[in-house]
XYZ file of C-alpha atoms in Angstrom:
464
model
C -8.550 35.965 -56.397
C -6.049 38.787 -56.260
C -6.439 41.395 -58.979
C -4.631 44.313 -57.424
C -0.880 44.745 -57.431
C -0.741 48.537 -57.275
C 0.504 50.152 -54.102
C -1.848 52.451 -52.238
C 0.166 55.513 -53.219
C -0.744 54.799 -56.853
C 2.854 54.185 -57.957
C 2.384 50.476 -58.745
C 1.977 48.958 -62.200
C -1.150 49.569 -64.265
C -4.305 47.512 -63.894
C -3.947 43.869 -64.890
C -5.760 42.435 -67.935
C -7.699 40.150 -65.578
C -9.035 43.137 -63.669
C -10.183 44.725 -66.924
C -11.835 41.482 -68.029
C -13.685 41.239 -64.726
C -14.931 44.813 -64.989
C -15.998 44.339 -68.618
C -17.868 41.155 -67.664
C -19.777 42.923 -64.896
C -20.422 45.895 -67.194
C -22.113 43.634 -69.768
C -24.585 42.600 -67.071
C -24.990 45.939 -65.308
C -26.022 47.765 -68.498
C -29.048 45.477 -69.029
C -31.298 47.179 -66.471
C -30.868 50.781 -67.688
C -30.897 49.621 -71.311
C -34.235 47.854 -70.951
C -35.600 50.742 -68.891
C -35.024 53.167 -71.769
C -35.575 50.950 -74.838
C -39.248 50.471 -74.008
C -40.024 54.197 -74.268
C -39.818 54.293 -78.078
C -41.737 51.011 -78.476
C -44.851 52.071 -76.567
C -46.656 53.387 -79.637
C -46.149 50.094 -81.504
C -47.209 48.096 -78.449
C -50.393 50.159 -78.152
C -51.246 49.245 -81.739
C -50.216 45.589 -81.432
C -52.241 44.896 -78.281
C -55.041 47.456 -78.744
C -54.070 49.592 -75.745
C -54.262 53.233 -74.761
C -51.206 55.061 -73.459
C -52.190 54.680 -69.801
C -52.372 50.893 -70.120
C -49.175 50.626 -72.173
C -47.249 52.771 -69.682
C -47.632 50.006 -67.101
C -44.754 48.283 -68.905
C -42.587 51.121 -67.588
C -44.177 51.530 -64.152
C -44.236 47.778 -63.454
C -40.564 47.506 -64.396
C -39.593 50.271 -61.973
C -41.742 48.835 -59.188
C -40.308 45.352 -59.653
C -36.749 46.691 -59.858
C -37.196 48.712 -56.671
C -38.164 45.506 -54.851
C -35.882 43.075 -56.675
C -32.536 44.770 -56.235
C -32.235 44.689 -52.417
C -33.875 41.236 -52.309
C -31.444 39.865 -54.890
C -28.630 41.650 -53.078
C -29.543 39.742 -49.906
C -29.551 36.474 -51.872
C -26.123 37.364 -53.282
C -24.772 38.051 -49.794
C -26.156 34.723 -48.538
C -25.669 32.276 -51.404
C -22.859 33.691 -53.523
C -22.550 36.660 -55.837
C -21.364 34.752 -58.899
C -24.343 32.381 -58.623
C -26.815 35.248 -58.409
C -25.096 37.133 -61.252
C -25.386 34.081 -63.540
C -28.970 33.433 -62.431
C -29.868 37.032 -63.303
C -28.476 36.633 -66.813
C -30.499 33.419 -67.258
C -33.715 35.191 -66.209
C -33.046 38.009 -68.692
C -32.466 35.411 -71.422
C -35.714 33.593 -70.584
C -37.751 36.807 -70.614
C -36.124 38.047 -73.828
C -36.857 34.737 -75.569
C -40.498 34.550 -74.483
C -41.669 38.195 -74.518
C -41.754 38.521 -78.343
C -44.253 35.621 -78.428
C -46.479 36.905 -75.623
C -50.088 35.856 -76.453
C -51.572 38.805 -74.557
C -50.625 42.053 -72.880
C -50.870 40.428 -69.443
C -48.306 37.827 -70.464
C -46.042 40.551 -71.837
C -46.093 42.325 -68.466
C -45.298 39.009 -66.742
C -42.289 38.418 -69.013
C -41.196 42.001 -68.455
C -41.318 41.431 -64.683
C -39.080 38.371 -65.092
C -36.686 40.603 -67.027
C -36.770 43.145 -64.199
C -35.952 40.545 -61.538
C -33.149 39.153 -63.686
C -31.499 42.487 -64.427
C -32.176 43.503 -60.820
C -30.131 40.540 -59.588
C -27.095 41.419 -61.686
C -26.363 44.890 -60.269
C -26.075 44.129 -56.522
C -24.235 40.865 -57.220
C -21.785 42.639 -59.532
C -21.229 45.489 -57.090
C -20.591 42.998 -54.315
C -17.883 41.345 -56.425
C -16.262 44.705 -57.182
C -16.377 45.721 -53.511
C -14.682 42.508 -52.358
C -12.249 41.775 -55.192
C -11.052 45.164 -56.420
C -9.318 46.697 -53.429
C -7.440 49.511 -55.175
C -8.693 52.388 -57.310
C -12.316 51.407 -56.770
C -13.578 54.801 -57.917
C -12.020 54.316 -61.342
C -13.519 50.839 -61.575
C -16.924 52.296 -60.700
C -16.446 55.026 -63.294
C -15.837 52.348 -65.920
C -19.048 50.540 -64.961
C -20.974 53.819 -64.775
C -20.025 54.691 -68.361
C -21.722 51.495 -69.523
C -24.806 51.963 -67.338
C -25.327 55.670 -68.009
C -24.491 55.222 -71.689
C -27.097 52.473 -72.000
C -29.722 54.713 -70.393
C -28.724 57.761 -72.443
C -28.579 56.132 -75.849
C -31.245 53.492 -75.260
C -34.036 55.544 -76.880
C -31.926 56.150 -79.993
C -31.009 52.460 -80.244
C -34.611 51.511 -79.618
C -35.793 53.757 -82.432
C -33.577 51.930 -84.919
C -34.597 48.507 -83.589
C -38.319 49.248 -83.756
C -37.968 50.722 -87.241
C -36.286 47.622 -88.665
C -37.495 44.818 -86.401
C -40.732 46.061 -84.778
C -41.205 45.898 -81.000
C -39.883 42.316 -80.503
C -36.426 43.592 -81.466
C -36.107 45.464 -78.143
C -36.060 42.044 -76.465
C -33.864 40.242 -79.016
C -31.143 42.868 -78.571
C -30.382 41.531 -75.093
C -28.983 38.237 -76.357
C -25.523 39.422 -77.468
C -24.952 40.966 -74.026
C -26.384 37.970 -72.157
C -24.446 35.346 -74.119
C -21.136 37.224 -73.922
C -21.685 38.137 -70.275
C -22.602 34.573 -69.250
C -19.605 33.008 -70.973
C -17.191 35.549 -69.555
C -18.732 35.339 -66.076
C -18.152 31.584 -65.958
C -14.499 32.072 -66.851
C -13.597 35.345 -65.155
C -15.693 36.003 -62.041
C -14.181 34.636 -58.810
C -15.725 31.456 -57.439
C -18.098 31.839 -54.535
C -16.889 30.568 -51.190
C -17.888 26.937 -50.585
C -21.232 26.702 -48.875
C -21.767 24.635 -45.781
C -23.766 21.426 -46.131
C -27.228 22.437 -47.269
C -29.769 22.848 -44.525
C -33.432 22.013 -44.830
C -35.637 24.366 -46.819
C -37.232 25.864 -43.670
C -33.722 26.669 -42.436
C -32.899 28.588 -45.606
C -36.248 30.343 -45.413
C -35.274 31.617 -41.971
C -32.091 33.048 -43.472
C -34.127 34.709 -46.218
C -36.533 36.333 -43.730
C -39.608 35.898 -45.920
C -41.846 38.089 -43.687
C -39.312 40.916 -43.959
C -39.110 40.589 -47.744
C -42.921 40.533 -48.027
C -43.360 43.615 -45.827
C -40.595 45.457 -47.682
C -42.291 44.657 -51.010
C -45.658 45.738 -49.641
C -44.234 49.018 -48.362
C -42.572 49.815 -51.685
C -45.557 48.871 -53.875
C -48.214 50.690 -51.848
C -45.952 53.679 -51.239
C -45.096 54.123 -54.905
C -48.711 53.588 -55.981
C -49.736 56.363 -53.607
C -47.026 58.697 -54.884
C -47.948 58.001 -58.509
C -51.562 58.915 -57.768
C -50.894 62.122 -55.820
C -51.162 64.574 -58.714
C -54.455 63.221 -60.084
C -56.715 61.217 -57.783
C -54.772 60.260 -54.644
C -55.241 56.673 -53.526
C -55.290 57.399 -49.823
C -55.791 53.747 -48.966
C -52.468 52.911 -50.584
C -50.789 55.618 -48.528
C -52.261 54.274 -45.286
C -51.241 50.719 -46.197
C -47.707 51.932 -46.952
C -47.406 53.463 -43.473
C -48.814 50.342 -41.814
C -46.552 48.016 -43.818
C -43.533 50.220 -43.085
C -44.188 50.222 -39.342
C -44.759 46.470 -39.390
C -41.492 46.038 -41.317
C -39.551 47.912 -38.636
C -41.228 45.957 -35.828
C -40.561 42.572 -37.450
C -36.959 43.295 -38.470
C -36.059 44.427 -34.953
C -37.064 40.990 -33.652
C -35.548 38.736 -36.346
C -32.140 37.139 -35.737
C -31.080 37.480 -39.404
C -33.212 40.310 -40.805
C -33.563 40.961 -44.522
C -33.263 44.682 -43.800
C -31.362 45.496 -40.634
C -33.149 48.713 -39.689
C -30.686 49.262 -36.831
C -28.049 49.776 -39.499
C -29.677 53.030 -40.578
C -29.559 54.397 -37.051
C -26.045 53.196 -36.244
C -24.603 53.988 -39.684
C -25.878 57.493 -40.360
C -23.369 57.937 -43.171
C -25.063 55.121 -45.119
C -28.469 56.667 -44.480
C -27.248 60.047 -45.737
C -25.812 58.489 -48.926
C -29.166 56.861 -49.716
C -31.130 60.037 -48.977
C -28.733 62.062 -51.112
C -29.102 59.609 -53.989
C -32.898 59.961 -53.812
C -32.534 63.747 -53.921
C -30.137 63.923 -56.872
C -32.396 61.585 -58.843
C -35.432 63.751 -58.142
C -33.509 66.645 -59.706
C -32.033 64.659 -62.602
C -35.239 62.887 -63.678
C -37.342 66.016 -63.282
C -35.083 67.452 -65.978
C -34.729 64.240 -68.003
C -38.503 63.695 -68.204
C -39.709 67.284 -67.890
C -37.557 69.124 -70.427
C -38.627 67.009 -73.445
C -42.262 67.753 -72.610
C -41.532 71.473 -72.239
C -39.491 71.659 -75.449
C -42.186 69.945 -77.516
C -45.332 71.413 -75.997
C -44.201 74.908 -74.989
C -41.424 75.509 -77.534
C -42.912 73.532 -80.441
C -39.809 71.434 -81.207
C -40.246 68.066 -82.874
C -39.158 64.752 -81.339
C -35.888 64.580 -83.266
C -34.840 68.106 -82.285
C -35.789 67.426 -78.682
C -33.810 64.195 -78.622
C -30.695 65.938 -79.902
C -30.990 68.682 -77.288
C -31.421 66.120 -74.504
C -28.081 64.581 -75.436
C -26.595 67.599 -73.647
C -27.955 66.131 -70.399
C -27.069 62.487 -70.992
C -23.955 62.901 -73.116
C -22.035 65.266 -70.845
C -22.666 62.957 -67.917
C -21.075 60.057 -69.820
C -18.055 62.214 -70.766
C -17.462 63.445 -67.217
C -17.776 60.023 -65.560
C -14.243 58.640 -66.226
C -12.683 61.969 -65.218
C -14.639 61.829 -61.966
C -13.225 58.392 -61.229
C -9.685 59.772 -61.278
C -10.680 62.815 -59.225
C -12.335 60.687 -56.534
C -9.275 58.416 -56.394
C -7.053 61.426 -55.647
C -9.246 63.723 -53.589
C -12.095 61.658 -52.169
C -15.823 61.847 -52.826
C -16.593 65.196 -51.214
C -15.162 67.662 -53.811
C -16.902 66.211 -56.907
C -20.178 65.774 -55.050
C -20.099 69.360 -53.800
C -19.441 70.498 -57.369
C -22.323 68.300 -58.546
C -24.619 70.062 -56.080
C -23.388 73.461 -57.292
C -24.033 72.469 -60.929
C -27.527 71.263 -60.056
C -28.302 74.442 -58.139
C -26.929 76.790 -60.808
C -28.412 74.789 -63.687
C -31.854 74.775 -62.080
C -31.638 78.497 -61.316
C -30.773 79.103 -64.995
C -34.300 77.961 -65.859
C -35.326 81.475 -64.862
C -33.344 82.817 -67.826
C -35.299 80.706 -70.336
C -38.181 82.185 -72.317
C -40.054 81.444 -75.517
C -37.319 82.973 -77.699
C -34.250 81.545 -75.935
C -31.625 80.424 -78.415
C -30.771 76.765 -78.947
C -27.193 77.487 -77.855
C -28.412 78.827 -74.504
C -30.694 75.818 -74.031
C -27.734 73.513 -74.669
C -25.611 75.429 -72.152
C -28.269 75.228 -69.421
C -28.828 71.505 -70.008
C -25.083 70.851 -70.124
C -24.546 72.368 -66.665
C -27.138 69.948 -65.322
C -25.780 67.029 -67.364
C -22.258 67.409 -65.999
C -23.535 66.888 -62.463
C -24.814 63.414 -63.361
C -21.288 62.144 -64.039
C -20.080 63.463 -60.680
C -22.999 61.945 -58.786
C -22.944 58.456 -60.300
C -19.318 57.735 -59.411
C -19.103 59.858 -56.273
C -22.139 58.412 -54.521
C -21.431 54.802 -55.500
C -17.896 55.216 -54.112
C -19.327 56.805 -50.973
C -21.614 53.789 -50.580
C -18.604 51.467 -50.759
C -16.879 53.534 -48.072
C -19.727 53.470 -45.566
C -21.416 50.075 -46.189
C -19.939 47.026 -44.405
C -18.655 44.322 -46.779
C -20.990 41.656 -45.427
C -24.127 43.616 -46.442
C -22.860 45.254 -49.620
C -25.355 43.323 -51.750
C -28.354 44.622 -49.818
C -26.820 48.111 -49.620
C -26.234 48.193 -53.398
C -29.798 47.043 -53.948
C -31.129 49.781 -51.665
C -28.937 52.237 -53.560
C -30.795 51.388 -56.765
C -34.138 51.436 -54.963
C -33.240 55.002 -53.988
C -32.802 55.770 -57.687
C -36.301 54.477 -58.446
C -37.755 56.402 -55.514
C -36.183 59.560 -56.923
C -37.601 58.730 -60.349
C -41.129 58.299 -58.993
C -40.889 61.463 -56.890
C -39.768 63.388 -59.978
C -42.973 62.350 -61.779
C -44.961 63.620 -58.789
C -43.122 66.939 -58.953
C -43.689 67.220 -62.705
C -47.356 66.452 -62.225
C -47.646 69.341 -59.783
C -46.014 71.891 -62.105
C -46.771 70.538 -65.589
C -49.962 68.589 -64.938
C -52.593 71.169 -65.787
C -50.819 73.976 -67.613
C -47.384 73.952 -69.219
C -45.602 77.163 -70.102
C -42.346 78.950 -69.326
C -43.683 80.127 -65.972
C -44.220 76.493 -64.956
C -40.598 75.783 -65.880
C -39.426 78.736 -63.770
C -41.340 77.434 -60.759
C -39.929 73.947 -61.233
C -36.428 75.442 -61.458
C -36.901 77.171 -58.107
C -37.797 73.925 -56.344
C -34.936 72.040 -58.001
C -32.463 74.777 -57.033
C -33.514 74.444 -53.382
C -32.988 70.687 -53.621
C -29.577 71.399 -55.167
C -28.626 73.449 -52.105
C -29.640 70.491 -49.955
C -27.337 68.262 -52.038
C -24.417 70.652 -51.395
C -25.084 70.519 -47.650
C -25.320 66.704 -47.621
C -22.126 66.416 -49.674
C -20.156 68.396 -47.093
C -21.182 65.856 -44.450
C -19.842 62.838 -46.368
C -16.432 61.283 -45.613
C -13.708 63.361 -47.240
C -11.379 60.628 -48.472
C -11.983 57.419 -50.388
C -10.459 54.206 -49.134
C -10.008 52.913 -52.626
């Protein structure tokens, strides 16, 4: 399926309608994971009342989704690489539809979590499969294609809470599941018609043969490492679960030992040693997400508890973080296409460093305009990072493992998210005031300097 007719010097004709249809189809699927990650936040209070829960119990709907997504995305990426990306993309949409149809009728909270996990695995299958299609089919101006997809994904995450508020107000908590159907139905129909057919598979082998390809022990050890590791990190700021930490180390070492001996490993650990550029991209993505989510989750708490703003005022101020990132994203796509990934990522690191350092200028009487400016500096960096690092991943990851690599890319996002909650627990856990914000800003500024250094070490030019 040939979608690209432009010459590499950019002087060819504009993108074909079929290319745009393909990107729009993938976008309809890709937005489901961030949308459902953010919609749930405004429904927690209603769910607590409906199922007789406290906040700690209800918050497992969020934590379980992140844990499942962190495991699902590289696993589903491996399945996409093995069995066909269109098949996995369509299967992911079906799983989201099943979960969205059943969750509103969940007879208990345990069943609701189970349906939510199905939703996580479904939406987790769509991203690596979709990225694999983009990597293989769109051979020109990939950065602009990624910018288009990033607008949908980041927009869904940014405006999800606002959309969720309206849905819960008029349709109660089941509405946050019903809202998926327009995207699923449109995405499924378009995917059947637009996405390129998977390459014909060889005559099916026996089930044990396919299980060898899937490397079940590797998948199980990877899942065990992620679950126990994240559980330990989540517990660090309160009552550390040391047993989980020990199990994470043991499972991680066992994972490395097993994958070094398997003919077709789920996670080729040699790849990280031989392809240091890929390793650096993943580490950098963890770092930028620690910074971003420390701000995205921490600032609302500071503004409400230390500054006394209400939820509506806080939400409007936080649009400076999310909104500017959405605006910058398409511009970044063009910049990356012309100058490579290094310049925008270096600028992203500078914005993160400066924006974090500006926390030291905030005090109890800081004006709203100054708050917006500080948050905007940090928000701009998100647009640079989303497109720049995804393009960098495409540059350094071999085509044959792009599904797994894209899944690990998203797992890095969730690792950064979890680590940000650990950081916030350390600085905001026991006492929250402006001094706590200043201390957090110092740590984030140091991490921003690390991002600048890592950005300089990335390849300078984009292939696409």
